[in-house]
Amino acid sequence: MNLIFLGPPGAGKGTLAGHVSKEFSIPQISTGDIFRDAIKRETELGKKVKEIVGRGDLVPDELTVSLVRERLTQADAQKGYILDGFPRTIPQAEALDTFQKLSAVVNFEIADAQVVERLSGREICKTCGAIYHVKNMPAKVKGVCDKCGGPLYTRPDDSLASITNRLDVYRTQTEPLIAYYGKKSLLKNIDSSKSPEDTLVQIRAALRTLK
Ligand code: ADP
């Protein structure tokens, strides 16, 4: 099952990819997580992308595509995967088509106002990457991860300026992928304005028709 999770920042792709990954035993491959990890470890890649990611702009296509291409050759991705945050541009999608055959593209639909609300309260565990929201999905103990006890932090690109830019970038560069995959009859539209549980039910239903 080769899946793409498509949608604006804050739509819940990362949270839901975590659930679906466990349920179907396929890896969640998040380009955003790969870049953040490289930035944290101060690798060559991390140094190259730090400012771009901080602003909420896109990392150049060539770099991103070669990274994903390499990741998809690894053993755990041979029976399927969820690409979370990739592709984000038409050239990325065209490149992916040259080396992968997709099963479906799950398109997370949500209004801009709700995106801003979700991202401006988002907190992430530094240790295990679990995602929380100060109001909608708070940790049991403030600042501490329920799952592993790690410390929670706010992503530097969850500042209001960067959120607004990421939404702009999404509308201009990524949204055209909806038509791109629509033409290929791969698109599964999901209403992601409700709870993660509700969204998961919709995704299960969409994926059931694949088998
Ligand atoms: P979100 O969906 O919340 O904006 P992600 O974790 O998916 O966040 O991505 C964070 C940042 O990483 C993006 O704003 C961008 O700078 C970079 N990035 C992630 N995926 C891609 C991609 N496919 N192409 C280019 N840049 C990317």
Tab-separated table of N, CA, C and O in Angstrom, residues 3-4 29-32 34-35 45 60-74 77-78 81-88 92-93 95-97 99-100 102:
chain	number	residue	atom	x	y	z
A	3	LEU	N	1.033	5.052	-0.067
A	3	LEU	CA	0.097	6.153	0.159
A	3	LEU	C	0.793	7.502	0.246
A	3	LEU	O	1.911	7.606	0.742
A	4	ILE	N	0.057	8.517	-0.193
A	4	ILE	CA	0.478	9.897	0.033
A	4	ILE	C	-0.575	10.562	0.906
A	4	ILE	O	-1.776	10.397	0.662
A	29	ILE	N	6.769	8.145	6.420
A	29	ILE	CA	7.960	8.862	5.976
A	29	ILE	C	7.608	10.330	5.847
A	29	ILE	O	6.883	10.737	4.943
A	30	SER	N	8.089	11.123	6.813
A	30	SER	CA	7.764	12.544	6.849
A	30	SER	C	9.002	13.347	6.474
A	30	SER	O	10.008	13.320	7.192
A	31	THR	N	8.932	14.045	5.332
A	31	THR	CA	10.086	14.851	4.926
A	31	THR	C	10.350	15.959	5.955
A	31	THR	O	11.493	16.277	6.250
A	32	GLY	N	9.287	16.502	6.544
A	32	GLY	CA	9.458	17.532	7.579
A	32	GLY	C	10.251	16.974	8.763
A	32	GLY	O	11.180	17.621	9.262
A	34	ILE	N	12.336	14.447	8.701
A	34	ILE	CA	13.715	14.188	8.251
A	34	ILE	C	14.519	15.493	8.299
A	34	ILE	O	15.642	15.529	8.813
A	35	PHE	N	13.913	16.588	7.815
A	35	PHE	CA	14.627	17.874	7.833
A	35	PHE	C	14.851	18.356	9.275
A	35	PHE	O	15.934	18.823	9.614
A	45	LEU	N	23.084	18.455	5.646
A	45	LEU	CA	21.714	18.711	5.176
A	45	LEU	C	21.024	19.710	6.093
A	45	LEU	O	20.401	20.664	5.636
A	60	PRO	N	14.559	23.005	-1.865
A	60	PRO	CA	14.570	22.780	-3.315
A	60	PRO	C	14.158	21.347	-3.696
A	60	PRO	O	14.505	20.382	-3.004
A	61	ASP	N	13.431	21.246	-4.808
A	61	ASP	CA	12.886	19.965	-5.260
A	61	ASP	C	13.949	18.882	-5.403
A	61	ASP	O	13.761	17.751	-4.956
A	62	GLU	N	15.064	19.249	-6.030
A	62	GLU	CA	16.081	18.233	-6.334
A	62	GLU	C	16.580	17.552	-5.069
A	62	GLU	O	16.691	16.323	-5.006
A	63	LEU	N	16.843	18.369	-4.066
A	63	LEU	CA	17.341	17.863	-2.784
A	63	LEU	C	16.293	16.960	-2.130
A	63	LEU	O	16.596	15.852	-1.660
A	64	THR	N	15.047	17.434	-2.111
A	64	THR	CA	13.975	16.695	-1.451
A	64	THR	C	13.704	15.374	-2.170
A	64	THR	O	13.552	14.324	-1.540
A	65	VAL	N	13.667	15.417	-3.494
A	65	VAL	CA	13.383	14.209	-4.268
A	65	VAL	C	14.474	13.158	-4.054
A	65	VAL	O	14.177	11.975	-3.827
A	66	SER	N	15.741	13.565	-4.061
A	66	SER	CA	16.800	12.559	-3.928
A	66	SER	C	16.765	11.931	-2.538
A	66	SER	O	17.036	10.740	-2.370
A	67	LEU	N	16.388	12.733	-1.555
A	67	LEU	CA	16.276	12.215	-0.196
A	67	LEU	C	15.168	11.155	-0.086
A	67	LEU	O	15.349	10.089	0.500
A	68	VAL	N	14.019	11.438	-0.696
A	68	VAL	CA	12.887	10.503	-0.641
A	68	VAL	C	13.205	9.249	-1.472
A	68	VAL	O	12.932	8.121	-1.047
A	69	ARG	N	13.806	9.458	-2.623
A	69	ARG	CA	14.156	8.331	-3.484
A	69	ARG	C	15.046	7.326	-2.725
A	69	ARG	O	14.810	6.125	-2.723
A	70	GLU	N	16.019	7.864	-2.024
A	70	GLU	CA	16.942	7.053	-1.231
A	70	GLU	C	16.189	6.354	-0.075
A	70	GLU	O	16.335	5.160	0.149
A	71	ARG	N	15.339	7.108	0.607
A	71	ARG	CA	14.600	6.547	1.747
A	71	ARG	C	13.716	5.377	1.312
A	71	ARG	O	13.571	4.391	2.036
A	72	LEU	N	13.135	5.488	0.109
A	72	LEU	CA	12.198	4.455	-0.354
A	72	LEU	C	12.905	3.178	-0.812
A	72	LEU	O	12.252	2.172	-1.072
A	73	THR	N	14.231	3.201	-0.894
A	73	THR	CA	14.954	1.965	-1.236
A	73	THR	C	15.180	1.110	0.012
A	73	THR	O	15.581	-0.034	-0.083
A	74	GLN	N	14.930	1.668	1.206
A	74	GLN	CA	15.205	0.916	2.428
A	74	GLN	C	14.201	-0.225	2.626
A	74	GLN	O	13.067	-0.163	2.147
A	77	ALA	N	10.367	-0.088	3.545
A	77	ALA	CA	9.408	0.577	2.649
A	77	ALA	C	8.992	-0.301	1.469
A	77	ALA	O	8.242	0.152	0.602
A	78	GLN	N	9.429	-1.551	1.461
A	78	GLN	CA	9.175	-2.381	0.278
A	78	GLN	C	7.745	-2.922	0.212
A	78	GLN	O	7.259	-3.296	-0.846
A	81	TYR	N	4.142	2.269	2.252
A	81	TYR	CA	4.599	3.419	3.046
A	81	TYR	C	3.546	4.513	3.008
A	81	TYR	O	2.634	4.496	2.165
A	82	ILE	N	3.704	5.453	3.947
A	82	ILE	CA	2.909	6.679	3.900
A	82	ILE	C	3.885	7.829	3.720
A	82	ILE	O	4.750	8.054	4.576
A	83	LEU	N	3.758	8.550	2.629
A	83	LEU	CA	4.550	9.763	2.447
A	83	LEU	C	3.756	10.919	3.043
A	83	LEU	O	2.662	11.237	2.575
A	84	ASP	N	4.306	11.520	4.095
A	84	ASP	CA	3.622	12.575	4.838
A	84	ASP	C	4.384	13.881	4.581
A	84	ASP	O	5.485	14.064	5.093
A	85	GLY	N	3.815	14.742	3.727
A	85	GLY	CA	4.503	16.006	3.417
A	85	GLY	C	5.319	15.960	2.135
A	85	GLY	O	6.066	16.879	1.834
A	86	PHE	N	5.183	14.903	1.389
A	86	PHE	CA	5.840	14.776	0.088
A	86	PHE	C	4.915	14.018	-0.843
A	86	PHE	O	4.328	13.030	-0.407
A	87	PRO	N	4.744	14.410	-2.103
A	87	PRO	CA	5.301	15.589	-2.753
A	87	PRO	C	4.559	16.858	-2.360
A	87	PRO	O	3.426	16.821	-1.909
A	88	ARG	N	5.223	17.991	-2.559
A	88	ARG	CA	4.630	19.287	-2.232
A	88	ARG	C	4.617	20.213	-3.435
A	88	ARG	O	4.159	21.341	-3.316
A	92	GLN	N	7.960	17.632	-7.940
A	92	GLN	CA	8.215	16.514	-7.013
A	92	GLN	C	7.314	15.331	-7.359
A	92	GLN	O	7.741	14.177	-7.355
A	93	ALA	N	6.043	15.619	-7.655
A	93	ALA	CA	5.086	14.545	-7.985
A	93	ALA	C	5.487	13.856	-9.277
A	93	ALA	O	5.438	12.618	-9.377
A	95	ALA	N	8.486	13.638	-10.513
A	95	ALA	CA	9.686	12.839	-10.248
A	95	ALA	C	9.300	11.525	-9.561
A	95	ALA	O	9.762	10.453	-9.950
A	96	LEU	N	8.431	11.611	-8.571
A	96	LEU	CA	7.994	10.410	-7.845
A	96	LEU	C	7.369	9.387	-8.798
A	96	LEU	O	7.618	8.186	-8.686
A	97	ASP	N	6.598	9.880	-9.749
A	97	ASP	CA	5.954	8.991	-10.724
A	97	ASP	C	6.955	8.184	-11.544
A	97	ASP	O	6.617	7.133	-12.073
A	99	PHE	N	9.587	6.698	-10.395
A	99	PHE	CA	10.166	5.539	-9.699
A	99	PHE	C	9.232	4.845	-8.715
A	99	PHE	O	9.634	3.894	-8.054
A	100	GLN	N	7.964	5.272	-8.605
A	100	GLN	CA	7.032	4.624	-7.673
A	100	GLN	C	5.653	4.502	-8.292
A	100	GLN	O	5.258	5.352	-9.086
A	102	LEU	N	1.767	4.530	-7.062
A	102	LEU	CA	0.989	4.875	-5.884
A	102	LEU	C	-0.319	4.089	-5.820
A	102	LEU	O	-0.879	3.733	-6.860
